[in-house]
Tab-separated table of C-alpha atoms in Angstrom:
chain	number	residue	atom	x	y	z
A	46	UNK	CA	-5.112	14.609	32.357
A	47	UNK	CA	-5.892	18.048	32.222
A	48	UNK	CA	-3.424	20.497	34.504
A	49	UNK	CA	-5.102	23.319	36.543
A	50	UNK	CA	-3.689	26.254	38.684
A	51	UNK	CA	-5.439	29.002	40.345
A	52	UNK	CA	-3.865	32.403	39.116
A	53	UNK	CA	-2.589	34.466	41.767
A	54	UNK	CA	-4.804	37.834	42.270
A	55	UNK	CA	-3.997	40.350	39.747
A	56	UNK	CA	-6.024	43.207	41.493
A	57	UNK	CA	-5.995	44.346	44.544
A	58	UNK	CA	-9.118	45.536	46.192
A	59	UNK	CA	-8.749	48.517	47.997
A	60	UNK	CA	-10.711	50.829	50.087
A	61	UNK	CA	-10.355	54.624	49.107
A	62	UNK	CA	-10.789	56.614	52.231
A	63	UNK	CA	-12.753	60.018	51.542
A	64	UNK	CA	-10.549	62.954	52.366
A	65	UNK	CA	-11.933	65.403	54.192
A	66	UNK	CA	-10.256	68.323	53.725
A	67	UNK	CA	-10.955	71.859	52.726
A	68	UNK	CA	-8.320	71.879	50.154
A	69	UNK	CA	-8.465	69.465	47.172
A	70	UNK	CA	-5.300	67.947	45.318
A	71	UNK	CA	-4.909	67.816	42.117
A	72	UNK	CA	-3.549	65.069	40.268
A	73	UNK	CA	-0.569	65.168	38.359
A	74	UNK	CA	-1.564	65.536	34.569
A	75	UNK	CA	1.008	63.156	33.712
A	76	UNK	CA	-0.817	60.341	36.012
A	77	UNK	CA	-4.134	59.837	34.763
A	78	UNK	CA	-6.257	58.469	37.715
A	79	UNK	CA	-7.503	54.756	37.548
A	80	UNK	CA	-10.282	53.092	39.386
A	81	UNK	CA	-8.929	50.463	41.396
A	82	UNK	CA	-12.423	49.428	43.231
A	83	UNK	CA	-13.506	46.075	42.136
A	84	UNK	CA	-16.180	44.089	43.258
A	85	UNK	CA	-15.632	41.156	40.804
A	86	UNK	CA	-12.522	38.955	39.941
A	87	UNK	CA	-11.389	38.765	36.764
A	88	UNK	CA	-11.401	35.113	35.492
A	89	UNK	CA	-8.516	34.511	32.984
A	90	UNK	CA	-8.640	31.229	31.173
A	91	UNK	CA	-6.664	28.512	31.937
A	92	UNK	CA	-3.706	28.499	30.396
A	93	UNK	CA	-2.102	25.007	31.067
A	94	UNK	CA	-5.829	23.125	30.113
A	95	UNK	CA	-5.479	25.307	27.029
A	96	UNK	CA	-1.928	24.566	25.941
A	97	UNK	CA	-2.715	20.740	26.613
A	98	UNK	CA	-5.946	21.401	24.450
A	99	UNK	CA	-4.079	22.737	21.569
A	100	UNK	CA	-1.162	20.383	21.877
A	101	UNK	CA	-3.740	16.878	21.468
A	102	UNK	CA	-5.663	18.683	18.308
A	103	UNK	CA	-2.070	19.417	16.599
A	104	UNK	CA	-1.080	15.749	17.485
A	105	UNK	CA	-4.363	14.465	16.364
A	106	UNK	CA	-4.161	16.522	13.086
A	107	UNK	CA	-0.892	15.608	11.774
A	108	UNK	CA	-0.894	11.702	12.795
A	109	UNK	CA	-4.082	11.338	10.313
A	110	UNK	CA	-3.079	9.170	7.319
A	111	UNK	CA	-3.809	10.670	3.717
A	112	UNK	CA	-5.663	8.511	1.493
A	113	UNK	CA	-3.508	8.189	-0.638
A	114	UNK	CA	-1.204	6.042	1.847
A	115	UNK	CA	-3.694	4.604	3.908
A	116	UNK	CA	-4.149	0.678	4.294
A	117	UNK	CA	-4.705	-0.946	0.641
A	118	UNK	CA	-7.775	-3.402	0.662
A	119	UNK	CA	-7.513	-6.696	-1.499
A	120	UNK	CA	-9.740	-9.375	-2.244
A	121	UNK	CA	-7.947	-13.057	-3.302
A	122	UNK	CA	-8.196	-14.371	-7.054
A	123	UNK	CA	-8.684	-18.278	-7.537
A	124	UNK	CA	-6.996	-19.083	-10.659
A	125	UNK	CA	-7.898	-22.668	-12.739
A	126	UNK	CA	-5.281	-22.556	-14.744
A	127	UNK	CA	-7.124	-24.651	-16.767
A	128	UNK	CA	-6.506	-25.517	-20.558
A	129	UNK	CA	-7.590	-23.198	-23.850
A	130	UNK	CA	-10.106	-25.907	-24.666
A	131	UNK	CA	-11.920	-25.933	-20.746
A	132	UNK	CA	-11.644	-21.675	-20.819
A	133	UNK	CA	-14.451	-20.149	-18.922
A	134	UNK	CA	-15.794	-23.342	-16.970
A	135	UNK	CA	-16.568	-25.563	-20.671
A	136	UNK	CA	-16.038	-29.224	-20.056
A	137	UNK	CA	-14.933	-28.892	-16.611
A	138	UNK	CA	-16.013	-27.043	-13.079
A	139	UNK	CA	-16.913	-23.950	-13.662
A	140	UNK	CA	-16.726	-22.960	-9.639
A	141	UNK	CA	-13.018	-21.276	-10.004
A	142	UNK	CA	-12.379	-21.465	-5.755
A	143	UNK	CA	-13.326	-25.252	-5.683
A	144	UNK	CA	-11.714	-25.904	-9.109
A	145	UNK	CA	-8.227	-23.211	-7.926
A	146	UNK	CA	-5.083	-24.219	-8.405
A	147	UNK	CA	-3.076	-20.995	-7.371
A	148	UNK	CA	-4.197	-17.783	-5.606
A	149	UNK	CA	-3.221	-14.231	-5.371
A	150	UNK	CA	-4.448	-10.594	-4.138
A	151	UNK	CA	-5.710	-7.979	-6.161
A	152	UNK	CA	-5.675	-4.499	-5.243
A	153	UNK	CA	-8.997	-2.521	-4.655
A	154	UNK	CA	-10.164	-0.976	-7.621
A	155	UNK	CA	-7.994	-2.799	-9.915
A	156	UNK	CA	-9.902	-4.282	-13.187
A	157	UNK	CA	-9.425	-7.795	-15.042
A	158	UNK	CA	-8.201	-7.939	-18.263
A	159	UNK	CA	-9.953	-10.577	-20.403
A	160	UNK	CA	-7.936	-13.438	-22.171
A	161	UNK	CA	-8.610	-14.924	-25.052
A	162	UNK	CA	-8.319	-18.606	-25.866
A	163	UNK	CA	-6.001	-18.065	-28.565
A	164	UNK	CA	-3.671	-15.869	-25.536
A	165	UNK	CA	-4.094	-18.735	-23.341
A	166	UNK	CA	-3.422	-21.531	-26.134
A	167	UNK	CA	-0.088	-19.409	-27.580
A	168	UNK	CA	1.699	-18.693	-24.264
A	169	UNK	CA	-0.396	-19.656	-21.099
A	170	UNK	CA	-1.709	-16.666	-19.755
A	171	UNK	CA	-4.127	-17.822	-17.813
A	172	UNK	CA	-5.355	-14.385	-15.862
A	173	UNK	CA	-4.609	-10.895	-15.329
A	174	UNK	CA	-5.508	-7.923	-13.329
A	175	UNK	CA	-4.396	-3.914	-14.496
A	176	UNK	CA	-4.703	-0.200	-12.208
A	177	UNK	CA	-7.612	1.194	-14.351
A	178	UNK	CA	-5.526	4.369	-13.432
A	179	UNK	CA	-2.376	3.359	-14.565
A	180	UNK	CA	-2.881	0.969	-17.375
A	181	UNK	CA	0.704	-0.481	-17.532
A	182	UNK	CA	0.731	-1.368	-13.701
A	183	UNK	CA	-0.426	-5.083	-14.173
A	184	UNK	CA	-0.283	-8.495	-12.233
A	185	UNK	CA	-0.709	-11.468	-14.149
A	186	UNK	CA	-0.218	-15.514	-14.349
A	187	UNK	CA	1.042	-17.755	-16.967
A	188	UNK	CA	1.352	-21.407	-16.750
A	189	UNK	CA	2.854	-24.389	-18.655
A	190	UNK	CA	2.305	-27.713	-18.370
A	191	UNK	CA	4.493	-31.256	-18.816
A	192	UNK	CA	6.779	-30.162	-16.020
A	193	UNK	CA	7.479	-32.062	-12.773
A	194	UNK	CA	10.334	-30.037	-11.341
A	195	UNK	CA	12.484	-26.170	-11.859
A	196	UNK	CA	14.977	-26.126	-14.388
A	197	UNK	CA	18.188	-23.703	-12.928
A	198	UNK	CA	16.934	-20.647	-12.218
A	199	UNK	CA	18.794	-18.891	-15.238
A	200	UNK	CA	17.571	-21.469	-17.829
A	201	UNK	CA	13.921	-20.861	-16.360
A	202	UNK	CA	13.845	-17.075	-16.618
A	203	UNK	CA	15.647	-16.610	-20.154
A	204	UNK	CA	12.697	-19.756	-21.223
A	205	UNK	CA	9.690	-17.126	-19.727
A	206	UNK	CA	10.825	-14.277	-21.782
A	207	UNK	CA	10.427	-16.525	-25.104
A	208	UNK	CA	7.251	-16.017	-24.851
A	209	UNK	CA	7.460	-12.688	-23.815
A	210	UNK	CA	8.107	-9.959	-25.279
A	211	UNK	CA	7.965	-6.909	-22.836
A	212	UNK	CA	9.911	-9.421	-20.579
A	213	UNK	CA	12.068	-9.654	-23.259
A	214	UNK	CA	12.789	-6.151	-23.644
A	215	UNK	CA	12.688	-5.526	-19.716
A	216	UNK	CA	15.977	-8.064	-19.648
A	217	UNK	CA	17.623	-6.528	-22.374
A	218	UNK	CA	17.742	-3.270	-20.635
A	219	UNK	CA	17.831	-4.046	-17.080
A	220	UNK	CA	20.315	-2.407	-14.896
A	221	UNK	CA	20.307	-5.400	-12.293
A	222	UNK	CA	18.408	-8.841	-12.382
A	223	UNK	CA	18.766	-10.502	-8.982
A	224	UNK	CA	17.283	-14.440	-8.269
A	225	UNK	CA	16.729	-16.108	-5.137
A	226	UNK	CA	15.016	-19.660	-3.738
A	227	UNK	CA	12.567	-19.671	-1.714
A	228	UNK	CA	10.599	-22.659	0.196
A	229	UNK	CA	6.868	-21.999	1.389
A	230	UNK	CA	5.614	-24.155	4.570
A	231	UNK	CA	5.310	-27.421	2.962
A	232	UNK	CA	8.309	-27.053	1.662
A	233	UNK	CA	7.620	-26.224	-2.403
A	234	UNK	CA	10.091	-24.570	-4.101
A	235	UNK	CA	9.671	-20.698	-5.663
A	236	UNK	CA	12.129	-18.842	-7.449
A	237	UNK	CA	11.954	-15.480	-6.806
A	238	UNK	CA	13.484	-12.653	-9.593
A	239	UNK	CA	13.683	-8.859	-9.513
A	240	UNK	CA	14.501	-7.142	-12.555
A	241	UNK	CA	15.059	-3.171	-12.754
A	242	UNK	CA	15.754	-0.730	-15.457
A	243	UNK	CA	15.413	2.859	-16.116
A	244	UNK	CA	12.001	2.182	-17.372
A	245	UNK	CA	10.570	-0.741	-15.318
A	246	UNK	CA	10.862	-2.590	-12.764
A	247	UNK	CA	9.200	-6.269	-12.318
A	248	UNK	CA	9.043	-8.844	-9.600
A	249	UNK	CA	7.971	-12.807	-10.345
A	250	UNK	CA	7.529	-15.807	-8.628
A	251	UNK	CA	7.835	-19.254	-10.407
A	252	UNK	CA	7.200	-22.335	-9.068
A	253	UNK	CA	6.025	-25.946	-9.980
A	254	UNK	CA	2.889	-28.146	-9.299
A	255	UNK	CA	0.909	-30.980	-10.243
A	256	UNK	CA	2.877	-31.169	-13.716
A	257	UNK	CA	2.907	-27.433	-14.125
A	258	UNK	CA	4.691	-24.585	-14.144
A	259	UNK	CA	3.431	-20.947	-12.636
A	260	UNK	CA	4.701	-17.698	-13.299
A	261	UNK	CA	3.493	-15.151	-11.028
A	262	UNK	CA	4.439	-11.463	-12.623
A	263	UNK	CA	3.741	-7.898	-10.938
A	264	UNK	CA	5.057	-5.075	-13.652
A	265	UNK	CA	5.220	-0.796	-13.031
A	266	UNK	CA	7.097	1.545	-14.613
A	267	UNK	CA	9.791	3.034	-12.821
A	268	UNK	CA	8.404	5.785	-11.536
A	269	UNK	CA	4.935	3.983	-10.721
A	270	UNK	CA	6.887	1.474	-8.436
A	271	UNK	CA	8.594	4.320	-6.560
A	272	UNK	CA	5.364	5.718	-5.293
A	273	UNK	CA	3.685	1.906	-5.053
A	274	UNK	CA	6.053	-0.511	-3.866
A	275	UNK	CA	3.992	-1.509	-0.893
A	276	UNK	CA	1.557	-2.592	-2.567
A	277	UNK	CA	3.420	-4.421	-5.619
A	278	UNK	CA	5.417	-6.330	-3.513
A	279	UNK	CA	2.429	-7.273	-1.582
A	280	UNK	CA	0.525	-8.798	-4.368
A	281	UNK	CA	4.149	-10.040	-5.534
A	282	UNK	CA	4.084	-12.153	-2.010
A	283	UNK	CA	0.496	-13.151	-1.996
A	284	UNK	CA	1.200	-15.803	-5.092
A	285	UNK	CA	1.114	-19.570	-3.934
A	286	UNK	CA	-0.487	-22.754	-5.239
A	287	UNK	CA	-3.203	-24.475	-3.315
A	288	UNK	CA	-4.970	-27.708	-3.815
């Protein structure tokens, strides 16, 4: 609501009397005469409406959001996890959302690496997703099948770097590796590890279903996680199994 207030005259209007006289004064040289005759106020801007004014656009400018820390946008993966011989939709439903298994989101912008049968056949990789604009930020899922239930959480972790070798080295060199367990609505059971070094710094999410075992991992380097933790640890929480 804007604030107004009528300034106060600043002029006075007066009415200079002719002398009439037959001797004329003069003025003292160090007063310079001044016309003080007006026949129009002076309008001065108001200064309140103003203030309020400039106040608003300086609020307005700095509560903008960059782009570079506005909202991320994601759309949802549908992952098959399907065997090396049914890769790509042969011998079974090609449809990935009716045929899904697990889910998770993927950043805007992010690309989708490729994997081979031969990947998928060695040691389950069954999808992954990279930052175009910083290669080694990645998300990706491997699977196993044969099991019903979670080994202890220990035995399962040291079991997915095996087959792993940057997990592997991540371990080796880790300054902390925490582990937690989780239940989801219906009650399935997640374990949830963080793992941080100098270097890197990963979050996963393992669980079991229908015979298999997931492994949801989201990887950065160190200084990559720093600036995008929001969004790694989003994607990190978006991992479940449907169906």
């Amino acid at each position: 609501m804007a604030i107004s207030f009528s300034p106060s005259a600043l002029f006075t209007t007066t009415a200079a009397a002719a002398a009439t006289t037959t001797t004329t004064a003069t003025p003292p040289l160090n007063k310079p005469h001044l016309p003080i005759r007006s026949t129009t106020k002076l309008q001065l801007p108001n200064l309140t409406t103003t203030a309020i004014t400039l106040a608003a656009a300086t609020i307005i400018a700095t509560s903008t959001i960059p782009p570079s820390i506005a909202a991320e946008s994601y759309t949802t993966y549908y992952g098959t996890a399907a065997s090396a011989a049914n890769y790509g939709g042969y011998g079974g439903n090609s449809d990935k959302k009716a045929s899904a298994e697990y889910i998770y989101d993927i950043p805007e912008g992010w690309k989708e690496r490729l994997v081979s049968k031969v990947e998928k056949g060695t040691n389950g990789t069954d999808s992954e997703f990279y930052n175009p604009k910083k290669r080694t930020e990645k998300e990706y899922l491997t699977f196993l099948g044969g099991l019903r239930q979670l080994a202890p959480k220990e035995v399962v972790l040291n079991n997915l770097a095996l087959s792993d070798v940057n997990l592997q080295d991540l371990i080796a060199s880790a300054d902390s590796v925490t582990s937690e367990e989780t239940k989801d609505e219906k009650g399935q059971v997640y374990y949830v590890y963080e793992v941080d070094s100098a270097a890197a710094h990963s979050l996963i999410s393992v669980t079991c279903a229908k015979n298999k075992l997931y492994a949801h991992f989201v990887m950065a380097p160190a200084a990559e996680w720093k600036k995008d933790q929001e969004t790694l640890k989003h994607i990190h929480e978006s991992f479940k199994t449907i169906g």
